[in-house]
Structure formats: structure tokens, C-alpha cells
Amino acid sequence: MHSAVWSDEDFCKILDDFPVLKRQINGKRLVYLDNAASTLKSKSVIEKMTDFYLNHYSNIHRAVHTLASEATVAYEEAREKVAKFLNAKPEEIVFTSGTTMGINFLVNSLVRSGILKPKDTVLISQVEHHANLVPWVRLSKFYGFNTEYIKADEKGVITKEAILKAKSISPKIVSITGQSNVTGQEMPLELIREIFKDSILIVDGAQIVPHKRLDVKKLDVDFLVFSGHKMLAPTGIGVLYGKKELLEKIEPFLYGGEMIDKVTFEDVTFNILPYKFEAGTQHIAGAVGLGYTIDYLESIGFEKIERYISELSQYLLKRMLELDFVEIYGPVDDSHKSLVAFNVKGVHPHDVSHILDENFGVATRSGHHCAQPLMSVLARGSKIDFPNSTVRASVYFYNTKEDIDILIEGLKYIKRWFE
Ligand code: PMP
């Protein structure tokens, strides 16, 4: 048995749902380790979406015909599924196009509502993805607020001490990733909430939501944003959760059809939550597909997925640490989840990634992972000629220890080849 989390039979059923895993890449079985960029898509979710598109699709909310009502019900059911998944209320769930849109939405809405004012401070961390960094840095230049950072250590780790040190800043807003897409570190969100009691807490859930159930009420986060495509769902659909009382207060980011109550030539009043934030025709089938995805993940057992990924993450880290010719970034403990960013000494990450694909059928990501400022932190702590980028291997629940073994074999081959 490959894992105690599920039987071989159940696991085979999971694999059957991802036909691409049987594909040969350069004569080798595909080993897909680029899940942090985007996960594979499940056949059963796609089949349900195809049925939706072929037999029930229409625009939503507007018309009174049967198809419109079926599509509207499916769309609103998807919202309810997301709400239940996060322990939120349906009116607190806004569909967006993804994490990037969610953060841009929040920065703009918080400024327009007068909640984020000139001279206020927004605290983010040095490990943020550009999606949770560029909007703050750039818009601070227009609106006059300050962006400060929780410092990362030389391995890119956000320590408890660094979080405590930032307390004296008394930020109006803390916007932090739930898990770094480079260092793999899961952030201590409970601790962050406790330390920054009086701040608005925004969590970038792009990496954490796909493999850890977040209870927004228990965590007491004010806003949570994530993308469907990193958890089997289609691209172009994402979620912004916001506490009802805050969503009621903030100004929409996008204006247009459907988000209004009354419009005159002079003014406008807004629709009720959450429609006030869903201007224009939405990615209807995407939202419906995200709902089907949540059904699917729950049918497998989200807690099992969480446990299995933790098990795989520990194995990945342990096997990578065995390689003395590899430099690894991020924490060396069990806060390091689902991915490892690394460099093979003396070999450019693009070459490593290319050889892994060409000779072993292993898909990894190489580059700066949309975290250029973090690359400069890692460069300072690096013992090698740091190439300002890394290779990243990331797992999801359809991966196996054997996939990781193939990655390790590939890395040993690369070392021999370059010698
Ligand atoms: N934040 C993190 C931590 C991410 O890993 C990503 C995607 N790599 C994003 C934000 C942006 O997500 P999207 O491209 O789906 O908007």
C-alpha cells in the first residue's frame, strides 16, 4: 500500500480521473509536479461542466425562462458550496476571476471607501507573490498609504520573532499569504490574527486553500481570496470571502450591469450582497465548475487530501535534504508544505527543469515564481552563485512517493551529467 490515507483501490479511482497522468512525455510517464502553478483537471468535473454547458447553460439572474432559472440555481448552489467549504454565509462569497483580481479589488475598494487612508500602513511580508505585493506598492504611490514588510530570514522563512517585531507598526491592514508559493511555508495565521487584533486581516489563500480547510469564522479573517485553478477547478474563476459587515461598508471595484439597485442619469444605488460586487456577466460555468470541484474534493474527503499532502510534503522535503548538491529554500520543519523550491549547484534552474522534462517526463517550474523581491532575500542567504530564480516541485493529491523518487533520480542524473 502506498499510503495509509486511502486504499490502493480508492487511489486507482482517483488516478483514473486524471487521464493525462497516463500520458507519455518524451517516452516517460508524466510526473506532474507543477501543481502550485495550476493543478490538473478532473474528468468527472469536466463531464459535469460539459453537461452544464450543453444542457443547462444560459445567462443568469436576468431572464425568467427555464434555462435561465436552471443556470441561476446552479450558480447560486456553487456559491453555497463555497460558503459551506469555508464556513461562511453565501452573501459573503463573491466570485472573482482569481486571487490577483481579489487583491486588486480589495486595495481599490478599501481606498474608495475611505477605510484605507493616506499615511495608514499596510503590512505585508517579504515572501508575497506579486499579486499581493504589486497592487499595494503601486497604489500606495497614488493614494499615499505606506507599505511595510514582515522580514523574512535568509532562508526566506517568516519567523515568529519577525511577526512580533512588526507589531509596533500598528498596521491598518495586514495582507499576508496563507502559504508561500516559493518557500512552501504555511503561515501561522492564528498567531498573526492574535498579534494584529485591531488590523483588517486579508489572507491570500491561493496556495493554502487547495490543501487545507480554512474556517474563516474560527480564524477570524476579514477577507480571504483564492483561485479555483489551483484546486482542480477551471481557470478564470476565484473567490473573495469578506465579512458581511465589511462587505456592506466597502465600495465596489467594478461598476456596471447587475450590481445596481437604481440608476438615474445622476446617480446609482447598489444591489444587495454579494451581487453589488459582481458587475457584468460572470464566468458562470466557471463558478458552477468550482461548485462541482468542491463536491468532488468533499467526496474524496478533504481531510484525507490534507493528510495525504502533508505526508507527501514530508517525504519530498526529506528526500530533497538527502541531496548535498542541492540548495533548498524555506523552513526545514513540518510548516514546509506541498512544494520545495531549490537549485542544483552550478546548473541554471531552466536547464534543470528542461532536463527533468526531457529525460524523465517530470514537469517542474523554474523562474522567480512571481516573487522577485523574495529572490533577492534568498540570494543574500545563498551559498551558491544564486541565479535569481529556482526550480520548484509541487505536489497535489494525485501524486505519489514514486513520483518524488523519479524527481530525485532525475536530479542525481543532472549532477552526474554536469560533472
Ligand atoms: N498568490 C500566491 C501565493 C500564488 O501562488 C499565486 C499564483 N501563483 C497568486 C497569488 C496569483 O494567483 P492567480 O494567478 O490565480 O491570480
XYZ file of C-alpha atoms and ligand atoms in Angstrom:
435
model
C 0.000 0.000 0.000
C 1.447 3.390 -0.987
C -0.219 5.340 1.851
C -2.295 4.681 4.945
C -4.642 7.528 3.980
C -6.527 5.558 1.325
C -6.616 2.064 -0.104
C -4.827 1.257 -3.368
C -8.237 0.683 -4.923
C -9.509 4.138 -3.936
C -6.290 5.732 -5.104
C -6.559 3.996 -8.512
C -10.037 5.508 -8.865
C -8.556 8.952 -8.172
C -5.860 8.428 -10.802
C -8.461 7.346 -13.351
C -9.994 10.774 -13.054
C -6.819 12.426 -14.371
C -6.200 10.746 -17.735
C -3.245 12.993 -18.555
C -1.296 11.169 -15.836
C -1.183 8.176 -18.189
C 0.383 10.288 -20.942
C 3.903 9.619 -22.073
C 6.145 12.683 -22.105
C 9.322 12.120 -24.095
C 8.821 8.373 -23.707
C 8.285 8.518 -19.934
C 5.147 8.504 -17.787
C 4.167 12.089 -16.954
C 5.142 13.089 -13.422
C 3.270 16.326 -12.853
C 4.999 18.394 -10.174
C 3.827 21.862 -11.202
C 0.679 21.936 -9.096
C 1.494 25.206 -7.344
C 1.195 26.916 -10.737
C -2.036 25.135 -11.632
C -3.452 21.707 -10.885
C -4.654 19.147 -13.396
C -8.358 18.965 -14.166
C -10.601 16.084 -13.152
C -12.517 14.161 -15.807
C -15.641 13.922 -13.671
C -15.712 17.690 -13.033
C -15.195 18.347 -16.758
C -18.017 15.934 -17.631
C -20.382 17.738 -15.288
C -19.342 21.096 -16.712
C -19.873 19.787 -20.250
C -23.382 18.699 -19.287
C -23.994 22.131 -17.773
C -22.775 23.892 -20.927
C -24.655 21.577 -23.302
C -27.954 21.203 -21.464
C -28.476 23.919 -18.858
C -26.435 26.963 -19.860
C -27.863 30.463 -20.119
C -27.056 33.847 -18.649
C -28.099 34.121 -15.004
C -30.300 36.294 -12.783
C -31.880 38.220 -15.669
C -34.394 36.181 -17.639
C -37.393 34.168 -16.448
C -37.127 31.214 -18.845
C -36.304 27.681 -17.731
C -32.674 27.619 -18.807
C -32.015 30.938 -17.067
C -33.521 29.602 -13.902
C -31.543 26.326 -14.091
C -28.298 28.192 -14.695
C -29.063 30.646 -11.880
C -29.800 27.810 -9.461
C -26.550 26.042 -10.415
C -24.569 29.282 -9.976
C -26.119 30.079 -6.598
C -25.677 26.475 -5.463
C -21.987 26.835 -6.265
C -21.854 29.896 -4.021
C -23.497 27.914 -1.221
C -20.958 25.110 -1.633
C -18.056 27.559 -1.407
C -19.659 29.186 1.643
C -20.054 25.832 3.386
C -16.485 24.846 2.476
C -15.164 27.980 4.240
C -17.820 28.133 6.986
C -19.100 31.452 5.624
C -22.510 32.779 4.616
C -23.406 32.714 0.896
C -23.740 36.511 0.808
C -20.129 36.741 1.970
C -18.894 34.892 -1.133
C -18.075 36.988 -4.189
C -16.978 35.278 -7.392
C -13.929 36.880 -8.987
C -11.551 35.830 -11.733
C -8.914 34.745 -9.221
C -6.544 35.761 -6.457
C -4.953 38.594 -8.426
C -8.341 40.132 -9.107
C -9.317 39.647 -5.453
C -6.366 41.647 -4.115
C -6.704 44.410 -6.714
C -10.400 44.587 -5.832
C -9.619 44.955 -2.130
C -6.935 47.616 -2.403
C -9.154 49.756 -4.627
C -12.347 49.187 -2.646
C -10.710 49.879 0.709
C -9.267 53.142 -0.589
C -12.510 54.245 -2.261
C -14.439 53.565 0.943
C -12.090 55.722 2.995
C -11.094 52.754 5.154
C -7.509 52.844 3.871
C -6.369 56.460 4.091
C -3.210 58.406 3.247
C -0.456 57.756 5.842
C -2.083 54.500 7.001
C 0.199 51.476 6.971
C -0.374 48.201 5.188
C 1.769 45.325 6.429
C 2.638 42.520 4.038
C 5.539 40.083 4.157
C 8.722 39.721 2.160
C 7.606 36.366 0.779
C 4.490 37.605 -1.014
C 3.621 36.683 -4.572
C 3.499 39.757 -6.837
C -0.307 39.510 -6.693
C -0.178 40.535 -3.027
C 2.663 42.995 -3.407
C 2.467 44.945 -6.654
C -1.077 46.315 -6.047
C -0.056 47.639 -2.592
C 3.297 49.049 -3.702
C 1.916 50.626 -6.831
C -1.318 52.059 -5.422
C 0.451 53.423 -2.352
C 2.098 55.852 -4.796
C -1.304 57.160 -5.920
C -3.112 57.094 -2.584
C -0.379 57.918 -0.083
C -0.541 54.922 2.270
C 2.647 53.109 3.334
C 3.589 49.509 2.664
C 5.750 47.829 5.302
C 7.111 44.297 5.458
C 7.409 41.416 7.876
C 11.022 40.461 7.226
C 11.994 37.005 6.024
C 15.217 35.384 7.246
C 17.955 34.331 4.835
C 16.169 31.066 4.003
C 13.009 33.018 3.231
C 11.349 31.959 6.495
C 8.910 34.237 8.335
C 9.709 33.621 11.999
C 7.505 34.271 14.991
C 10.045 36.889 16.142
C 9.756 38.750 12.830
C 5.959 38.798 13.122
C 6.154 40.070 16.709
C 8.657 42.725 15.698
C 6.215 44.124 13.132
C 3.558 44.606 15.840
C 4.882 48.044 16.755
C 3.951 49.279 13.265
C 0.219 49.069 14.216
C -0.902 48.500 10.641
C -4.394 49.382 9.459
C -4.281 46.318 7.208
C -2.288 43.095 7.321
C -2.318 41.271 3.990
C -0.443 38.006 4.044
C -0.211 34.770 2.158
C -1.512 31.631 3.863
C 1.364 29.721 2.302
C 4.339 30.918 0.295
C 4.487 29.666 -3.281
C 8.299 29.663 -3.029
C 9.319 28.610 0.459
C 6.277 26.393 0.992
C 5.910 27.832 4.493
C 2.435 27.702 5.934
C 1.948 30.921 7.852
C 0.820 30.855 11.481
C -2.464 32.596 10.704
C -3.909 32.129 14.208
C -0.864 33.829 15.696
C -0.992 36.638 13.138
C -4.670 37.231 13.959
C -3.855 37.301 17.660
C -0.966 39.738 17.272
C -2.781 42.099 14.903
C -6.137 42.124 16.701
C -7.057 45.607 15.552
C -5.986 45.319 11.910
C -8.042 44.262 8.926
C -6.640 40.836 8.050
C -6.525 39.787 4.393
C -5.303 36.297 3.542
C -4.013 35.357 0.099
C -5.280 31.779 0.011
C -4.003 30.865 -3.474
C -1.671 28.143 -2.165
C -3.220 27.175 1.141
C -6.910 26.783 0.277
C -6.345 23.892 -2.178
C -4.971 21.662 0.551
C -6.008 22.956 3.948
C -9.523 23.669 5.109
C -9.718 27.216 6.403
C -12.599 28.082 8.681
C -12.949 31.813 8.121
C -15.059 32.297 11.243
C -12.680 30.440 13.522
C -9.645 32.167 12.030
C -11.487 35.474 12.178
C -10.028 36.665 8.864
C -11.683 39.720 7.371
C -11.042 38.819 3.744
C -9.784 35.677 2.021
C -9.046 35.419 -1.691
C -8.155 32.366 -3.773
C -8.182 30.890 -7.281
C -10.129 27.856 -8.472
C -7.495 26.678 -10.943
C -5.067 25.647 -8.183
C -7.645 23.178 -6.825
C -8.848 21.363 -9.989
C -11.445 23.967 -10.995
C -11.342 25.912 -14.280
C -9.145 28.947 -14.860
C -10.735 32.379 -14.620
C -12.783 31.690 -11.510
C -11.864 32.686 -7.987
C -13.393 33.699 -4.706
C -13.313 36.680 -2.439
C -14.711 35.994 1.012
C -15.418 39.055 3.133
C -17.081 39.534 6.492
C -20.622 40.711 5.861
C -20.273 43.916 7.861
C -17.158 44.879 5.905
C -18.592 43.986 2.504
C -21.576 46.152 3.344
C -19.251 49.083 4.041
C -16.932 48.904 1.055
C -17.331 50.414 -2.366
C -17.383 48.066 -5.372
C -14.278 47.794 -7.522
C -16.188 47.228 -10.776
C -19.326 49.080 -11.830
C -21.874 48.065 -14.470
C -24.819 45.778 -15.048
C -26.364 43.591 -12.334
C -24.549 45.242 -9.419
C -27.062 48.091 -9.183
C -30.369 48.740 -7.484
C -31.482 52.073 -9.013
C -29.713 54.038 -11.722
C -30.503 57.564 -12.881
C -28.525 59.903 -15.122
C -27.125 61.455 -11.961
C -26.508 58.627 -9.520
C -26.682 54.974 -8.637
C -27.532 52.773 -5.670
C -26.200 49.264 -5.302
C -27.679 45.774 -5.268
C -27.613 43.677 -2.092
C -24.671 41.426 -1.163
C -22.944 39.760 -2.880
C -24.343 40.989 -6.225
C -23.085 44.506 -5.530
C -19.622 43.135 -6.334
C -20.475 41.022 -9.390
C -20.746 43.555 -12.207
C -21.347 42.273 -15.727
C -21.721 38.728 -16.978
C -19.805 36.412 -14.711
C -17.805 33.289 -15.518
C -20.981 31.287 -14.953
C -19.729 27.843 -15.956
C -16.501 28.524 -14.060
C -18.381 29.172 -10.830
C -20.583 26.137 -11.426
C -17.403 24.123 -12.122
C -15.873 25.342 -8.865
C -19.002 24.093 -7.098
C -18.646 20.676 -8.770
C -14.983 20.660 -7.775
C -15.857 21.231 -4.136
C -18.371 18.347 -4.323
C -15.618 16.228 -5.816
C -12.989 17.146 -3.197
C -15.513 16.535 -0.401
C -16.482 13.177 -1.910
C -12.841 12.079 -1.795
C -12.597 13.544 1.709
C -10.924 16.923 2.112
C -9.377 15.898 5.441
C -7.851 12.847 3.738
C -6.461 15.080 0.996
C -4.952 17.320 3.663
C -3.350 14.388 5.468
C -2.046 12.791 2.297
C -0.464 16.021 1.062
C 1.197 16.524 4.454
C 2.611 13.004 4.208
C 3.877 13.599 0.657
C 5.309 17.003 1.617
C 7.369 15.488 4.415
C 8.651 12.794 2.066
C 9.522 15.388 -0.611
C 11.442 17.537 1.861
C 13.239 14.556 3.414
C 14.356 13.202 0.031
C 15.478 16.628 -1.168
C 17.504 17.156 2.003
C 19.443 13.970 1.235
C 20.975 15.658 -1.824
C 24.163 17.504 -0.879
C 24.427 19.086 -4.332
C 21.090 20.847 -3.957
C 20.296 24.078 -2.093
C 16.796 24.218 -0.617
C 14.873 27.311 0.426
C 12.267 27.701 3.138
C 11.834 26.108 6.565
C 13.163 22.676 7.465
C 10.215 21.559 9.559
C 6.622 20.485 9.058
C 5.446 24.029 8.313
C 7.023 23.399 4.882
C 4.139 22.041 2.826
C 3.332 20.770 -0.657
C 6.290 22.218 -2.563
C 10.049 22.627 -2.485
C 11.996 25.376 -4.262
C 15.650 24.521 -4.848
C 18.719 24.926 -7.004
C 21.176 22.344 -8.230
C 24.584 23.864 -7.541
C 26.173 25.183 -10.726
C 23.206 24.427 -13.013
C 20.688 27.013 -14.137
C 17.107 26.243 -12.973
C 15.786 26.379 -16.556
C 18.308 23.702 -17.540
C 17.330 21.566 -14.548
C 13.646 21.876 -15.375
C 14.268 21.190 -19.041
C 16.342 18.049 -18.430
C 13.778 16.739 -15.934
C 11.086 17.093 -18.574
C 13.132 15.809 -21.483
C 14.682 12.787 -19.795
C 12.256 11.879 -17.012
C 8.838 13.254 -18.005
C 8.891 15.366 -14.825
C 7.090 18.733 -15.017
C 8.522 21.351 -12.630
C 8.510 25.125 -12.686
C 11.629 27.275 -12.975
C 11.897 31.029 -12.612
C 11.310 33.672 -9.968
C 7.772 32.387 -9.288
C 6.337 35.929 -9.353
C 8.296 36.754 -6.215
C 11.244 38.845 -7.398
C 11.812 40.688 -4.092
C 11.992 37.337 -2.283
C 14.646 36.173 -4.768
C 16.906 38.975 -3.542
C 16.398 37.797 0.064
C 17.264 34.212 -0.929
C 20.297 35.452 -2.868
C 21.710 37.001 0.326
C 21.446 33.720 2.212
C 22.581 31.518 -0.653
C 25.868 29.617 -0.558
C 25.905 29.257 -4.324
C 26.075 31.618 -7.249
C 22.338 32.314 -6.900
C 20.666 32.623 -10.329
C 17.814 34.847 -9.055
C 15.425 32.010 -9.712
C 14.817 28.464 -8.535
C 13.278 25.192 -9.618
C 10.054 24.330 -7.820
C 8.475 20.904 -7.419
C 4.939 20.917 -6.042
C 2.566 18.051 -5.289
C -1.179 17.520 -5.172
C -3.175 14.529 -4.000
C -2.805 12.530 -7.235
C 0.995 12.437 -6.827
C 2.842 9.577 -5.189
C 6.104 8.900 -3.385
C 7.199 7.166 -6.568
C 6.811 10.493 -8.432
C 9.137 12.082 -5.884
C 11.618 9.220 -6.275
C 11.676 9.862 -10.029
C 12.385 13.559 -9.387
C 15.286 12.606 -7.096
C 16.640 10.158 -9.665
C 16.434 12.955 -12.266
C 18.353 15.362 -10.047
C 21.095 12.781 -9.437
C 21.326 12.264 -13.182
C 21.696 16.030 -13.708
C 24.504 16.168 -11.161
C 26.366 13.324 -12.894
C 25.754 14.835 -16.323
C 27.153 18.236 -15.397
C 30.180 16.699 -13.700
N -0.693 34.290 -4.518
C 0.025 33.171 -4.493
C 0.655 32.753 -3.199
C 0.161 32.403 -5.649
O 0.889 31.293 -5.603
C -0.464 32.830 -6.831
C -0.333 32.041 -8.122
N 0.931 31.581 -8.397
C -1.215 34.002 -6.814
C -1.313 34.708 -5.640
C -1.907 34.529 -8.031
O -2.938 33.658 -8.418
P -3.699 33.877 -9.793
O -2.637 33.913 -10.853
O -4.570 32.671 -9.907
O -4.460 35.140 -9.696
